[in-house]
Coordinates of C-alpha atoms in Angstrom, one line a residue:
X1 CA -42.3 -54.1 -4.8
X2 CA -38.7 -55.2 -5.3
X3 CA -36.4 -52.3 -5.2
X4 CA -32.4 -52.1 -5.9
X5 CA -29.7 -49.7 -4.8
X6 CA -26.0 -49.4 -6.1
X7 CA -23.4 -47.6 -4.3
X8 CA -20.0 -47.3 -6.1
X9 CA -16.9 -45.0 -5.9
X10 CA -15.5 -43.6 -9.2
X11 CA -12.9 -41.0 -9.6
X12 CA -13.6 -37.6 -10.8
X13 CA -12.2 -35.6 -13.6
X14 CA -11.0 -33.0 -11.2
X15 CA -8.7 -35.1 -8.9
X16 CA -11.6 -36.2 -6.1
X17 CA -13.8 -38.9 -6.0
X18 CA -17.6 -39.5 -6.3
X19 CA -19.8 -41.7 -4.8
X20 CA -22.6 -42.6 -7.2
X21 CA -25.9 -43.9 -5.8
X22 CA -28.4 -45.7 -8.2
X23 CA -31.9 -46.8 -6.9
X24 CA -35.1 -47.8 -8.5
X25 CA -38.0 -50.5 -9.0
X26 CA -36.5 -53.9 -10.2
X27 CA -36.9 -54.0 -13.8
X28 CA -37.9 -50.4 -14.4
X29 CA -35.4 -47.5 -15.1
X30 CA -33.7 -45.9 -12.0
X31 CA -32.3 -42.8 -10.5
X32 CA -28.6 -41.9 -10.5
X33 CA -27.4 -39.5 -7.8
X34 CA -23.7 -38.2 -7.7
X35 CA -21.9 -37.0 -4.5
X36 CA -18.6 -35.3 -4.9
X37 CA -16.0 -35.7 -2.5
X38 CA -12.1 -34.3 -2.1
X39 CA -10.6 -37.6 -2.0
X40 CA -11.4 -41.3 -1.9
X41 CA -11.4 -41.7 1.7
X42 CA -14.2 -39.2 2.4
X43 CA -16.2 -40.9 -0.4
X44 CA -15.5 -44.2 1.3
X45 CA -16.8 -42.9 4.5
X46 CA -20.2 -41.7 2.7
X47 CA -20.3 -45.1 1.1
X48 CA -20.2 -47.1 4.7
X49 CA -22.7 -44.6 5.8
X50 CA -25.3 -45.3 2.9
X51 CA -24.6 -49.0 3.1
X52 CA -25.3 -48.9 6.7
X53 CA -28.5 -47.1 6.5
X54 CA -29.8 -49.3 3.8
X55 CA -29.1 -52.4 5.6
X56 CA -31.2 -51.0 8.7
X57 CA -34.0 -50.8 6.5
X58 CA -34.0 -54.4 5.1
X59 CA -31.7 -54.2 2.1
X60 CA -29.3 -57.2 1.5
X61 CA -25.9 -57.1 0.3
X62 CA -25.2 -58.7 -3.5
X63 CA -22.2 -58.5 -5.0
X64 CA -22.4 -56.9 -8.7
X65 CA -21.0 -60.1 -10.2
X66 CA -18.5 -58.3 -12.2
X67 CA -15.2 -56.3 -11.4
X68 CA -14.0 -53.4 -13.5
X69 CA -10.7 -52.7 -14.0
X70 CA -9.3 -49.0 -14.6
X71 CA -8.7 -47.8 -18.0

């Protein structure tokens, strides 16, 4: 069963940063979980922590294929 896991940092409406985690089976609708952080640095530390956990479990890093520009 092939799975995917997406990690992204987004700005929050309240001046902080959010770590967005999307996960699920490939080809199926997944779940989206959001972690609120006070600043971008804390969100980046949380992203690194999740990335390390997933790589230890066998997930491989793949670029998303697109870059998003701020609006």
